[in-house]
Coordinates of C-alpha atoms in Angstrom, one line a residue:
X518 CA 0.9 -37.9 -3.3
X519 CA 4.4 -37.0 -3.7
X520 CA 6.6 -38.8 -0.8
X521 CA 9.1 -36.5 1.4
X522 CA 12.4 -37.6 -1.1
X523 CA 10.3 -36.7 -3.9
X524 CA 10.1 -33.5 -2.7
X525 CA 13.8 -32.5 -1.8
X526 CA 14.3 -34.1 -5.8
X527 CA 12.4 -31.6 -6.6
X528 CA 13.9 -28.9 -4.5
X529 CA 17.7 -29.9 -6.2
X530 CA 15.4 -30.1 -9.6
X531 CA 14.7 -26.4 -9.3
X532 CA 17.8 -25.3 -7.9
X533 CA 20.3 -26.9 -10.7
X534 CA 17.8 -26.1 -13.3
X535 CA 18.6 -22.6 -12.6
X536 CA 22.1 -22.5 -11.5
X537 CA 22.8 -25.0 -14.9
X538 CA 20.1 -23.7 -17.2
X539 CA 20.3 -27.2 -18.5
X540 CA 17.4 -29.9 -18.2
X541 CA 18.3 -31.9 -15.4
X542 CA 18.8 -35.9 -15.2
X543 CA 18.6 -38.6 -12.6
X544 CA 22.2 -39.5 -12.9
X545 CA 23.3 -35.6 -12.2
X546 CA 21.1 -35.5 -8.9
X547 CA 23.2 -38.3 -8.2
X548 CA 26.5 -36.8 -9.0
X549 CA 25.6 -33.4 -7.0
X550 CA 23.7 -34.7 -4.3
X551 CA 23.2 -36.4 -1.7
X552 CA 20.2 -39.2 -1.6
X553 CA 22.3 -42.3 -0.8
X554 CA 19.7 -43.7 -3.1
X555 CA 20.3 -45.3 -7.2
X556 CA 19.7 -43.3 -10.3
X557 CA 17.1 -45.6 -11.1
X558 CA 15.2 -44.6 -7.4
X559 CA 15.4 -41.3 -8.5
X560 CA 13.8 -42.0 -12.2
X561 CA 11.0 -43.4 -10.2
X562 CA 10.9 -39.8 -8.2
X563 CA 10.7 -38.2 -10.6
X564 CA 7.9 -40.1 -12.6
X565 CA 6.2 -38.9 -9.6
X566 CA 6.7 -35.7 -9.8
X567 CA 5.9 -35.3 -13.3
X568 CA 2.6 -37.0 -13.0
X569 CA 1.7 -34.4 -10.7
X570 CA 2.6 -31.9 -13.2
X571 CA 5.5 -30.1 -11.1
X572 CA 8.5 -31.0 -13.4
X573 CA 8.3 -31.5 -17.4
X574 CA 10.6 -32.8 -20.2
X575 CA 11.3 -29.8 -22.7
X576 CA 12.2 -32.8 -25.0
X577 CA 12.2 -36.0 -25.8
X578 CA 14.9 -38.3 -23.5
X579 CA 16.2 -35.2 -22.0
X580 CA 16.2 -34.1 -18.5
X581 CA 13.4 -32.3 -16.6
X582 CA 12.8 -28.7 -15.6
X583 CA 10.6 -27.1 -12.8
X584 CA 6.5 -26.5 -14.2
X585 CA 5.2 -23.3 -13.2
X586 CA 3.4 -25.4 -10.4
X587 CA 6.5 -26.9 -9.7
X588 CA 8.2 -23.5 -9.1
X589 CA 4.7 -22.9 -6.3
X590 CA 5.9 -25.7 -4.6
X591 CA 9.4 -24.6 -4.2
X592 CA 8.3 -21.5 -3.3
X593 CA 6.1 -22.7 -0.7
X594 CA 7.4 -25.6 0.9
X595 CA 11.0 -26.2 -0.1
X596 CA 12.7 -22.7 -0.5
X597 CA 15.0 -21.8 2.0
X598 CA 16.2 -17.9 2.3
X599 CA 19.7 -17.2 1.8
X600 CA 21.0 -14.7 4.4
X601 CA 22.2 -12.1 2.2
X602 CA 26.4 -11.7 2.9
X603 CA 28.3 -9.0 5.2
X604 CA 29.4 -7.3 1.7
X605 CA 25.4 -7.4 0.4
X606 CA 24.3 -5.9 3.4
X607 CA 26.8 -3.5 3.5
X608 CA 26.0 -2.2 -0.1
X609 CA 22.6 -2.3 1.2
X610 CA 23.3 -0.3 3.8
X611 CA 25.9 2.4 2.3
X612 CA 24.2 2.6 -0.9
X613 CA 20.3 3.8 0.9
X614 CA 22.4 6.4 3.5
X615 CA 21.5 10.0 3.8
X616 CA 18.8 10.4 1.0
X617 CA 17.9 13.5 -0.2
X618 CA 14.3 13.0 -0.2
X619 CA 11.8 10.2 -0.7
X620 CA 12.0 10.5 -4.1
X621 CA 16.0 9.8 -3.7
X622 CA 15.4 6.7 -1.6
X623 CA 12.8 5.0 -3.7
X624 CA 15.3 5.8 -6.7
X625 CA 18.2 4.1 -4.8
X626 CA 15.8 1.1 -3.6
X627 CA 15.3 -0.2 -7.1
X628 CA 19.0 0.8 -8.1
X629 CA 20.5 -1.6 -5.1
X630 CA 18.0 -4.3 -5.7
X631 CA 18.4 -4.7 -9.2
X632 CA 22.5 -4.8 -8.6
X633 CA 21.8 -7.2 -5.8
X634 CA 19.7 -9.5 -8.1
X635 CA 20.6 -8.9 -11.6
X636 CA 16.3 -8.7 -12.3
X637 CA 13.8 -6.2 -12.8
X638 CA 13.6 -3.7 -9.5
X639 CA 9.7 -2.7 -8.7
X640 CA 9.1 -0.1 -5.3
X641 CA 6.0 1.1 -4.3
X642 CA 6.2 4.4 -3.1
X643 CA 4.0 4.7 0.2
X644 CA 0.4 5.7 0.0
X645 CA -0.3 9.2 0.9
X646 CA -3.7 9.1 0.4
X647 CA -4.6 9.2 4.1
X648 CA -2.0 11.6 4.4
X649 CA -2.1 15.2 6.1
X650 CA -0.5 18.2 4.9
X651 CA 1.9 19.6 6.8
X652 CA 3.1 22.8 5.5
X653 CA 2.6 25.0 2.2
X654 CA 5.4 26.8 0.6
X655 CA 5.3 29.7 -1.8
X656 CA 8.6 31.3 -3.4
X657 CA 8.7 33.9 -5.6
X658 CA 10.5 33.0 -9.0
X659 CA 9.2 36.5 -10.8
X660 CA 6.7 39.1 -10.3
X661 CA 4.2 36.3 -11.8
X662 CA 5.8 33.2 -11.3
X663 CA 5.4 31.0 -8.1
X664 CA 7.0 27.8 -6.7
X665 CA 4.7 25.9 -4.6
X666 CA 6.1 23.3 -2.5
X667 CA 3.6 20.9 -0.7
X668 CA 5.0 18.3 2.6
X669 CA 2.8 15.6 4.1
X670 CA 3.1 14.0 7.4
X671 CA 3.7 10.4 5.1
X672 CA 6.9 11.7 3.7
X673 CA 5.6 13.1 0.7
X674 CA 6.9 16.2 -1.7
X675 CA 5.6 18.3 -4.1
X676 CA 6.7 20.8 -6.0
X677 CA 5.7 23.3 -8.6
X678 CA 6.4 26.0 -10.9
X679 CA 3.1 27.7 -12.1
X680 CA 2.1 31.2 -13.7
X681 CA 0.1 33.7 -12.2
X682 CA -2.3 36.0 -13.6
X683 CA -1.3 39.0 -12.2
X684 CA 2.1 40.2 -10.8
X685 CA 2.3 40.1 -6.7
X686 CA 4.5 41.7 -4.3
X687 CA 6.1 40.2 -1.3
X688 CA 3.0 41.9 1.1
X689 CA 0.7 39.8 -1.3
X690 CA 2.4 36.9 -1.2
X691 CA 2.5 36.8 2.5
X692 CA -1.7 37.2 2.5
X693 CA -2.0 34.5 -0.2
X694 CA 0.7 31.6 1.6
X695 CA -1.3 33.1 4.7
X696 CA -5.0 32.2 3.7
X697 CA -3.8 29.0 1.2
X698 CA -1.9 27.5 4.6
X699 CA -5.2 28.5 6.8
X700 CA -7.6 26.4 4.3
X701 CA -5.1 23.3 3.8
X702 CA -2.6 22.8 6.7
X703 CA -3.5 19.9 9.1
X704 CA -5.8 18.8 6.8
X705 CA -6.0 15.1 5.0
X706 CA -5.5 15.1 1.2
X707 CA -8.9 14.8 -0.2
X708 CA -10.3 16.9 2.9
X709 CA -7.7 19.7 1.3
X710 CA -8.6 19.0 -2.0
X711 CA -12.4 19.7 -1.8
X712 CA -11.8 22.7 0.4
X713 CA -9.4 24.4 -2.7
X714 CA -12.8 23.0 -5.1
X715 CA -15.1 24.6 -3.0
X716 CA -13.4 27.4 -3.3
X717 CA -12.2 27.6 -6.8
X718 CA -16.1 26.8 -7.5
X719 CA -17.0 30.6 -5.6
X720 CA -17.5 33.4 -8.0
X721 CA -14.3 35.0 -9.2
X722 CA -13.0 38.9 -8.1
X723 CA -10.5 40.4 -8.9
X724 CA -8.6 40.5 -5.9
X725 CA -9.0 36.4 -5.6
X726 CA -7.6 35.7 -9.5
X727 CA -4.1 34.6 -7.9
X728 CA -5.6 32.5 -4.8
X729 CA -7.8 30.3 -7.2
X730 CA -4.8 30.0 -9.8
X731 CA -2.8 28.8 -7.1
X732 CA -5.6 26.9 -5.5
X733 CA -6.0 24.9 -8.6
X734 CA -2.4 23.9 -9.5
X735 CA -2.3 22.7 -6.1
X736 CA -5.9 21.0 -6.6
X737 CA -3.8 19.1 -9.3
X738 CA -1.0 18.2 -7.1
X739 CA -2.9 17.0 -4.2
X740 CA -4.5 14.8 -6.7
X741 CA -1.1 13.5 -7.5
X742 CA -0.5 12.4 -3.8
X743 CA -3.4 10.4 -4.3
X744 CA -2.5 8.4 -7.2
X745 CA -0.5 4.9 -6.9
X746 CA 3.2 5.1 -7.9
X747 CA 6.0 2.6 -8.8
X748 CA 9.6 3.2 -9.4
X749 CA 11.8 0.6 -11.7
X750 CA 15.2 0.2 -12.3
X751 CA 17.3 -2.8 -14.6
X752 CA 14.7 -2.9 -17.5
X753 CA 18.0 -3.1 -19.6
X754 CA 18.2 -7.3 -17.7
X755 CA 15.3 -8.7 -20.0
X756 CA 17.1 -8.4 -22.8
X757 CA 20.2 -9.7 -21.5
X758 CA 17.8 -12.7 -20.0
X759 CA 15.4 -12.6 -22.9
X760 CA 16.5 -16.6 -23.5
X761 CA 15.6 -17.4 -20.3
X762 CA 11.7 -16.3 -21.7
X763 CA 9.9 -19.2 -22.9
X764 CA 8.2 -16.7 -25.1
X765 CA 8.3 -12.5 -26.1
X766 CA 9.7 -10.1 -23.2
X767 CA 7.7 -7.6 -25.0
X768 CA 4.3 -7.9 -22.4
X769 CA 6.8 -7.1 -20.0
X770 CA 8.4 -4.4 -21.6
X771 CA 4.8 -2.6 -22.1
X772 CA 4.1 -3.5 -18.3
X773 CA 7.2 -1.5 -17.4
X774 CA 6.0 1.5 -19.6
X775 CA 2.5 2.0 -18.6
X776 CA 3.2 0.9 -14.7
X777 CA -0.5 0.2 -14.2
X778 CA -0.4 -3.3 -14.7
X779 CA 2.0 -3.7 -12.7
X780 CA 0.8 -1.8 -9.8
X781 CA -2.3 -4.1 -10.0
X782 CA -0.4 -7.0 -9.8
X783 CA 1.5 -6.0 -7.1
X784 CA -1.2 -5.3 -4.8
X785 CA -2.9 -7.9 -5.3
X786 CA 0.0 -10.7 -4.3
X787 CA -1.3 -12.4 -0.8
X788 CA 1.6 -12.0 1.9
X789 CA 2.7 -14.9 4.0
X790 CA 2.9 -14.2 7.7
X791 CA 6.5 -13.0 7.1
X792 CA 5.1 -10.5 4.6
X793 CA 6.8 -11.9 1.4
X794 CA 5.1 -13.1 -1.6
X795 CA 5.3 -14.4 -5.0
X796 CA 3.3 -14.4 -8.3
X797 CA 4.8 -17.3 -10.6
X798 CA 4.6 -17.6 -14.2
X799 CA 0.7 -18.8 -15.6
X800 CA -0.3 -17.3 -12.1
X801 CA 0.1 -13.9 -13.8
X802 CA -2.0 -14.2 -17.2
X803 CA -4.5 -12.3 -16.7
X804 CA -2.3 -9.6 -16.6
X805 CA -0.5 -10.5 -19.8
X806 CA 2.4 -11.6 -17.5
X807 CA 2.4 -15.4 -18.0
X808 CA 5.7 -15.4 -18.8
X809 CA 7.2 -13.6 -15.4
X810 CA 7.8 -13.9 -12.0
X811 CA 7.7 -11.7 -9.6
X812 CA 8.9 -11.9 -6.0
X813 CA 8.5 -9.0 -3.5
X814 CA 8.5 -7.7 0.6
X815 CA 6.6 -5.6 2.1
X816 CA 8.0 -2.7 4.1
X817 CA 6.4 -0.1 6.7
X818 CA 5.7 3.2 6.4
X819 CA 3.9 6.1 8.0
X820 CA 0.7 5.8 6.2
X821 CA 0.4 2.1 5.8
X822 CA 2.1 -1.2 4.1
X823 CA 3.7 -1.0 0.7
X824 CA 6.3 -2.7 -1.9
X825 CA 9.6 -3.7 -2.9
X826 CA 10.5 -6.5 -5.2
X827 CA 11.8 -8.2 -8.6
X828 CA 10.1 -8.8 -11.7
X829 CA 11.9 -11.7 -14.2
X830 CA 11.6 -15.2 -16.1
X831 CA 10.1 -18.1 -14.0
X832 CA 13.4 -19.6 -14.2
X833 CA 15.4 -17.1 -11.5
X834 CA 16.7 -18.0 -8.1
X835 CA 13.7 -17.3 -5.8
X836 CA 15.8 -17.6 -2.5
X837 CA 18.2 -15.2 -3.2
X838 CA 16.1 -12.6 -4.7
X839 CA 13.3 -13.3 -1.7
X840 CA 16.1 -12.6 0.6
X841 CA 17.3 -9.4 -0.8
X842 CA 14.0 -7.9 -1.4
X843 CA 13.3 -8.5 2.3
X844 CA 16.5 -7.2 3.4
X845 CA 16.1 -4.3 1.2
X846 CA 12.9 -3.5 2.3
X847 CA 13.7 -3.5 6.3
X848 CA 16.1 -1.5 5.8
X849 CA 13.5 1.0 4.0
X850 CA 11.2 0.5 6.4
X851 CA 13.8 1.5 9.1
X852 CA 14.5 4.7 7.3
X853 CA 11.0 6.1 7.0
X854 CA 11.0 4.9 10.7
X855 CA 13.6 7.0 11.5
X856 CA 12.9 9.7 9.8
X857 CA 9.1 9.9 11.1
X858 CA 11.2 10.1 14.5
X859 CA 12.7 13.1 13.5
X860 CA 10.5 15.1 12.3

């Protein structure tokens, strides 16, 4: 059992280890803090520690540095959030104002967390699955050319350019936005979905060629709506960190590109009652991700729980970047908030 001192060595292990990126010795715990104990008290610490596999020694007579078990404990027991500054929350603030859309905000979430930490940005968007269309849009772009534009009661937008088979006037269009809207409107996304099949499934006339076009492009983006999304920002940081990798960025890099992975991961971190969790290092290899960290917060929206964190080496300062993706993600959550109000 590791005693209570133990512990706090640990806790100034982990935190010069990654201020310093240098192993760390008994006689520097000395120098930079305060245990009102010998060097040689310390040694014996820290034989402790590293019989129960929490700290390691890269090489031979040199200092130690946190295990991946030794970051879980940190991160458990000994971590203690950093209130972010009046200038962070500031930028927070003055950097997520007056979005254009959802898309917009989720876009600036990952850009201001990645400045704020200096790692990988990951956002859930919200789920819309159990989401309700609100309203159905057509424009006319040409005689045979139609914008649709789709709005959910979650926050969600869709838009889309498609061609139609036969030229329509403005009297059509009326009757088709007309009986589209009375099939779809007020109803939840897969109940919407298999009305549109049902009736793209119904023998085709003449007169219905441009409903069941239309039907099935938004078929396709109702589909959309149902599908998990992430948006990233600061991919360009692992390179400028790759040293701090014990091994090849490169499973991180094809995580970033195909999204999945990382979506999987994400969903499946266990929250602590403040709704912040971490996935450390080996915790992550059976998704190829042995080599990363990530840390994350969830935030509220309409249609459920979702999202926001930072994905980079097991070596990274977990207080700060726990603090600023919880800040980050009240703040989100007080914008869909607010904007729910308003609608």
């Amino acid at each position: 059992m590791v005693t209570e001192r133990g512990l706090q060595v640990l806790r100034a292990i982990v935190q010069d280890y990654v201020e310093t990126h240098e192993p760390v010795g008994s006689r520097s715990i000395v120098d930079r803090h305060s245990f009102g104990v010998s060097a040689a008290t310390i040694r014996n610490d820290m034989a402790q520690l590293e019989d129960e596999e929490l700290i390691t020694a890269p090489h031979t007579s040199s200092g130690r540095v946190p295990t991946d078990k030794g970051y879980r404990v940190f991160v458990n027991h000994l971590a203690q959030l950093r209130p972010l500054s009046t200038a962070q929350r500031s930028a927070i603030e003055s950097f997520l104002a007056d979005p254009a859309d959802l898309d917009d905000l989720m876009v600036r979430t990952v850009r201001v967390l990645t400045q704020l930490t200096g790692q990988v940005a990951l956002a859930q968007y919200p789920s819309f699955a159990r989401a309700h269309v609100t309203h159905v849009e057509l424009v006319t772009l040409a005689p045979n050319r139609l914008l649709i534009v789709l709005v959910t009661d979650a926050g969600g937008v869709s838009q889309r350019i498609t061609a139609l088979p036969d030229a329509i006037d403005e009297a059509d269009l009326a009757v088709l936005r007309a009986r589209l809207s009375a099939l779809i409107t007020g109803q939840a996304i897969a109940s919407a979905s298999d009305r549109l099949q049902a009736l793209v499934g119904t023998e085709e006339t003449p007169h219905d060629r441009v409903l069941r076009a239309v039907a099935g492009v938004v078929i396709d983006e109702l589909g959309g709506f149902r599908q998990e999304r992430l948006v990233m920002a600061g991919a360009a940081t692992l390179a400028r960190r790759e040293q701090d990798f014990r091994g090849s960025i490169h499973p991180l890099l094809e995580a970033i590109e195909e999204q999945v992975t990382l979506l999987r991961l994400m969903s499946e971190m266990v929250p602590d009652e403040h709704g912040l969790a971490a996935s450390i290092g080996t915790e992550n290899a059976s998704f190829g991700l042995g080599e990363a960290s990530i840390v994350a917060s969830n935030y509220a929206a309409p249609s459920g729980t979702a999202r926001v964190g930072v994905m980079g080496p097991t070596r990274m300062d977990y207080p700060s970047n726990l603090a600023a993706a919880r800040a980050v993600a009240r703040y989100l959550s007080r914008m869909l908030d607010d904007d729910e109000a308003g609608r």
